[in-house]
C-alpha atoms as one frame of an Amber mdcrd trajectory, in Angstrom:
protein
 -39.218 -88.565 -60.198 -38.963 -85.514 -62.436 -36.944 -82.596 -60.947 -36.941
 -79.600 -63.004 -35.972 -75.856 -62.864 -39.392 -75.485 -61.289 -37.986 -77.352
 -58.233 -34.778 -75.175 -57.981 -36.522 -72.170 -57.747 -38.779 -73.261 -54.774
 -35.772 -73.940 -52.777 -34.316 -70.348 -53.101 -36.594 -68.412 -51.136 -36.478
 -70.990 -48.161 -32.749 -70.432 -48.210 -32.850 -66.481 -48.029 -35.359 -66.957
 -45.443 -32.923 -69.170 -43.248 -30.028 -66.760 -43.532 -32.481 -63.689 -42.609
 -33.307 -65.530 -39.355 -29.868 -66.126 -38.697 -29.139 -62.575 -39.254 -31.918
 -61.619 -36.922 -30.668 -64.014 -34.352 -27.118 -62.624 -34.331 -28.203 -59.009
 -34.271 -30.697 -59.958 -31.511 -27.437 -61.834 -29.574 -25.347 -58.634 -30.233
 -28.063 -56.453 -28.867 -28.405 -58.643 -25.870 -24.568 -58.722 -25.241 -24.470
 -55.090 -25.633 -27.185 -54.556 -23.198 -25.553 -57.011 -20.562 -22.053 -55.020
 -21.024 -23.829 -51.849 -20.623 -25.749 -53.029 -17.591 -22.495 -54.508 -16.013
 -20.991 -50.912 -16.675 -23.697 -49.252 -15.020 -23.491 -51.872 -12.127 -19.793
 -51.475 -11.624 -20.152 -47.627 -11.478 -22.964 -47.803  -9.366 -21.323 -49.797
  -6.698 -17.706 -48.768  -7.270 -17.757 -44.856  -8.274 -19.758 -42.030  -6.670
 -20.773 -39.315  -9.239 -21.546 -35.798  -8.310 -23.512 -33.591 -10.874 -23.943
 -30.614  -8.676 -20.472 -29.388  -9.168 -19.027 -26.120 -11.265 -15.746 -24.347
 -12.202 -15.074 -21.816  -9.444 -12.581 -18.968  -8.865 -12.130 -15.690  -6.647
 -14.037 -13.113  -8.475 -12.213  -9.807  -7.489 -14.502  -6.710  -7.676 -12.272
  -3.402  -8.095 -13.784  -0.420  -6.418 -13.196   3.361  -6.557 -11.390   4.574
  -3.497 -12.238   8.351  -4.675 -14.994  10.065  -6.293 -14.842  11.544  -9.668
 -15.865  11.394 -13.610 -14.643   8.460 -15.390 -12.330   9.570 -18.086 -11.338
   6.801 -19.891 -12.091   2.881 -19.857  -9.610   0.687 -21.737 -10.887  -2.860
 -21.343 -14.103  -4.903 -21.815 -15.319  -7.850 -20.538 -13.135 -11.059 -21.994
  -9.907  -8.901 -21.975  -6.990 -10.532 -20.353  -4.740  -7.685 -19.549  -1.392
  -7.978 -17.402  -0.301  -7.006 -14.174   0.060  -3.164 -13.988  -1.866  -2.318
 -17.146  -4.466   0.398 -16.914  -7.894  -0.579 -16.858  -9.627   2.828 -16.119
  -8.821   6.520 -15.450 -10.745   8.877 -13.264 -10.522  12.601 -13.841  -7.649
  13.608 -11.981  -7.135  17.395 -12.963  -8.367  18.766  -9.526  -5.893  16.549
  -7.422  -2.890  17.178  -9.946  -3.825  21.277  -9.018  -3.861  19.989  -5.378
  -0.543  18.436  -5.471   1.315  21.172  -7.251  -0.014  23.611  -4.658   1.412
  21.493  -1.819   4.538  21.139  -3.592   4.855  25.197  -4.283   4.296  25.327
  -0.268   6.978  23.019   0.528   9.071  24.801  -1.918   8.410  28.207  -0.011
   9.419  26.574   3.163  12.238  25.278   1.950  13.249  29.050   0.898  12.344
  30.136   4.461  14.310  27.190   6.060  17.398  28.312   3.678  16.923  32.227
   4.583  16.793  31.393   8.608  19.895  29.294   8.299  21.864  32.037   6.209
  20.715  34.453   8.848  21.612  32.410  11.834  25.219  32.160  10.356  25.457
  35.633   9.501  24.410  36.697  13.191  26.410  34.290  14.639  29.749  35.284
  12.817  28.675  39.047  13.603  28.124  38.679  17.057  31.130  36.665  17.820
  33.492  39.120  16.096  31.726  41.911  17.864  32.404  40.177  21.250  35.910
  39.453  20.482  36.836  42.959  19.536  34.836  44.201  22.688  36.810  41.734
  24.867  40.059  42.957  23.482  39.164  46.673  24.147  38.039  45.673  27.529
  41.399  44.087  28.360  43.261  47.101  27.007  41.269  49.476  29.250  41.706
  47.007  32.287  45.559  47.243  31.689  45.350  51.034  31.098  43.757  51.678
  34.585  46.513  50.494  36.897  49.138  52.857  34.899  46.454  55.781  34.892
  45.924  55.178  38.662  49.880  55.065  39.217  50.182  58.538  37.344  47.420
  60.010  39.323  49.089  58.838  42.582  52.523  60.617  41.336  50.559  63.549
  40.245  49.228  63.887  43.654  52.348  63.242  45.510  53.962  66.305  43.300
  51.163  68.350  43.823  51.447  68.133  47.435  55.138  68.819  47.247  54.702
  71.823  45.215  52.172  72.906  47.883  54.685  72.360  50.413  57.059  74.480
  48.807  55.036  77.249  48.157  53.965  77.245  51.665  57.414  77.304  52.971
  58.611  79.909  50.388  60.989  77.719  48.426  58.418  76.939  45.591  56.791
  79.175  42.901  53.202  79.290  42.235  53.826  78.405  38.643  55.206  74.974
  39.387  52.097  74.534  41.860  49.850  75.296  39.095  51.646  72.668  36.778
  51.539  70.063  39.228  47.783  70.824  39.666  47.118  70.546  36.091  49.027
  67.420  35.746  46.988  65.948  38.726  43.623  67.051  36.817  44.913  65.276
  33.663  45.885  62.001  35.714  42.578  62.007  37.315  40.871  62.306  33.967
  42.989  59.313  32.588  41.797  57.265  35.544  38.232  58.276  34.752  38.551
  57.608  31.033  40.090  54.264  31.689  37.298  53.439  34.151  34.914  54.664
  31.590  36.572  52.669  28.795  36.097  49.754  30.974  32.536  50.070  31.677
  31.925  50.868  28.075  33.752  47.572  27.037  31.561  45.679  29.470  28.324
  47.066  28.228  29.534  46.315  24.779  30.158  42.732  25.823  26.468  42.600
  27.652  25.207  43.984  24.136  26.847  41.554  22.251  25.652  38.570  24.639
  22.023  40.081  24.098  22.477  40.220  19.986  23.416  36.511  20.453  20.412
  35.807  22.064  18.985  36.070  18.538  20.650  33.141  17.652  18.284  31.270
  20.015  15.006  33.016  18.174  16.580  32.139  15.043  16.875  28.056  16.167
  13.629  28.244  17.540  11.903  29.554  14.131  14.032  26.748  12.511  12.686
  24.124  14.619   8.898  25.351  14.145   9.690  24.766  10.427  10.117  20.818
  10.848   6.368  20.101  12.211   5.277  22.368   9.240   7.492  20.661   6.701
   6.120  17.245   8.039   2.429  18.514   7.912   3.192  19.580   4.327   4.759
  16.165   3.340   1.727  14.275   4.627  -0.735  16.406   2.607   1.519  16.092
  -0.591   1.432  12.087  -0.110  -2.249  12.088   0.764  -2.413  14.025  -2.842
  -0.152  11.802  -4.492  -2.183   8.859  -3.338  -5.280  10.547  -4.238  -3.603
  11.027  -7.649  -2.285   7.651  -7.915  -5.981   5.991  -6.841  -7.256   7.514
 -10.041  -5.568   5.308 -12.302  -7.000   1.816 -11.700  -4.628  -0.861 -12.742
  -4.608  -4.509 -13.088  -3.434  -6.250  -9.852  -2.342  -9.341 -11.364  -2.364
 -11.268 -14.708  -6.158 -12.141 -15.090  -9.294 -11.883 -17.119 -12.093  -9.157
 -17.021 -15.480 -10.627 -16.642 -17.450  -7.656 -16.474 -17.352  -3.678 -16.457
 -19.927  -1.733 -14.591 -19.110   1.659 -15.804 -18.754   3.681 -18.993 -16.634
   6.925 -19.956 -18.505  10.054 -18.543 -20.075   8.342 -15.537 -19.680   9.738
 -12.076 -18.730   7.143  -9.577 -18.610   7.547  -5.636 -16.134   6.283  -3.371
 -16.414   2.653  -2.568 -18.651   1.981  -5.875 -17.662  -1.103  -7.819 -15.926
  -0.636 -11.349 -14.636  -4.086 -12.709 -15.173  -7.616 -11.747 -12.107  -9.897
 -12.848 -10.430 -13.262 -11.606  -7.365 -15.001 -11.947  -7.528 -17.753 -14.838
  -4.301 -19.803 -13.419  -6.222 -20.093 -10.083  -9.625 -21.773 -10.876 -10.805
 -24.969  -8.864 -13.938 -26.991  -8.690 -16.545 -26.894  -5.950 -19.112 -29.107
  -5.665 -22.160 -29.708  -3.155 -22.001 -33.463  -2.220 -24.819 -35.326  -0.591
 -24.240 -36.130   3.196 -24.583 -39.604   2.658 -21.754 -39.763   0.218 -19.496
 -37.021   2.004 -17.312 -40.107   3.535 -16.014 -40.612  -0.023 -14.798 -36.958
  -0.307 -12.216 -36.814   2.393  -9.355 -34.091   2.165  -6.728 -35.779   0.076
  -8.944 -38.044  -1.876  -8.110 -38.463  -5.743 -10.966 -37.817  -7.896 -11.758
 -37.430 -11.734 -13.371 -34.592 -13.493 -15.050 -34.026 -16.435 -16.427 -30.851
 -17.694 -19.603 -30.545 -19.902 -17.808 -27.995 -22.325 -14.999 -30.412 -22.944
 -16.406 -33.751 -23.919 -13.732 -36.616 -23.880 -11.519 -34.821 -21.706 -10.670
 -35.844 -17.984  -8.899 -33.956 -15.381  -7.327 -34.969 -12.180  -8.342 -33.642
  -8.941  -7.599 -33.899  -5.195 -10.277 -32.533  -2.490  -8.898 -29.954  -0.603
 -11.649 -28.795   1.720 -14.575 -30.259   3.218 -16.921 -27.567   4.639 -17.811
 -27.655   8.150 -21.559 -27.059   7.635 -24.165 -27.695   5.253 -25.597 -25.595
   2.635 -28.711 -25.015   4.597 -27.154 -23.492   7.256 -26.201 -20.442   4.963
 -29.914 -19.799   3.592 -30.903 -16.391   4.087 -34.471 -17.864   5.102 -33.817
 -20.419   7.948 -36.613 -23.275   8.092 -37.454 -23.717  11.610 -39.954 -26.522
  12.606 -42.137 -25.292  15.414 -45.136 -27.432  14.515 -43.297 -31.009  14.894
 -44.105 -31.799  11.297 -40.806 -33.040   9.954 -39.516 -34.167   6.416 -36.183
 -35.361   6.242 -34.214 -34.092   3.490 -30.823 -35.123   2.463 -28.527 -32.080
   2.836 -25.286 -31.170   0.973 -22.016 -30.203   2.177 -19.670 -27.720  -0.100
 -16.311 -29.621  -1.128 -13.370 -27.773  -2.858 -11.345 -29.888  -5.351  -8.037
 -28.795  -6.764  -6.797 -29.724  -9.978  -3.642 -31.359 -10.532  -1.863 -30.508
 -12.644  -3.527 -27.432 -13.314  -5.104 -26.781 -16.611  -3.881 -24.032 -18.981
  -5.178 -20.757 -18.268  -8.443 -19.617 -19.928  -9.332 -23.215 -20.705 -11.842
 -23.563 -17.710 -13.988 -20.859 -16.745 -15.875 -20.029 -13.785 -19.343 -21.130
 -14.004 -18.831 -24.135 -16.233 -20.687 -27.405 -15.090 -18.747 -30.352 -14.229
 -18.833 -33.709 -13.000 -17.041 -35.460 -10.204 -16.227 -38.937  -9.759 -14.704
 -40.823  -6.597 -14.127 -44.267  -5.997 -16.710 -45.661  -3.669 -14.548 -48.548
  -2.065 -14.046 -49.052   1.730
């Protein structure tokens, strides 16, 4: 049998064909194994996990409004800024409020000066009337002490004058002596009258001093009347200071600015919204779960969260709240069924999930779409 080079060449294509068939068979087997593995993985997830696609990152969106009307003088932030607590965000024109506050402070200063004047006058009148009354009482005591001596002197003068008259009538006395005793009697009577008048005068002065001290009551009433006036002005000052402070809009917490609704130069009314912001450190996940799957999302259930914007990252979460009513109950347009025709539609219930541990502030932003996975095992 002749076997030459031509026979060797005819066997090479057959070997190559067999190798290609083997490779194709291995590739087909690998594809089948991958398909089986994918089917097993899908079947496992289908029967052991509940996946909710209708979920997103949420946060408490705070809308800051203006309490006072006015022109916007300055806006210091834009959407996306992350100012700290107490940072100035927006300023409303405050010139009129500053003038009103200065006016009220000036009125308070005038009232304080009036109070000081009344207190000084009260002290002066008190000292003057007290010293005058003390001097008058001393004069009264002196006059009252002098009256008995004047009366005794008058009685003595009357007795001497009677004796002088008797002596003259009997011829033993002289008319000169009688005249002297009459003059002494008149002088004694004048002294009694003078002492009595001095007493009356002192008593009148004491009454006048007591009447003058009534001015103290008037001054005290005027001082008391200043109290309500001061309280009213202080309330007006506090109101003006509050109005002035409300014209500076500051950040209530460390947060992120989401929207700015006004520009410098615009006029804003009381209650008009100015900015919208949220706290990046207090984000959460909210989902609308089918009523047929809500049994897997009881409060305290551990779930896993994946974010569409962060592929490959998984977050741990815990169900915090399950709403007490389906989302259809909060629809603006209710759907009654008066005709009796009924189509059953699976309803959804809002579920709130807290991320534990919390993600870094700013990593998750409100509105991002996420998926929630919960174990579907009894």
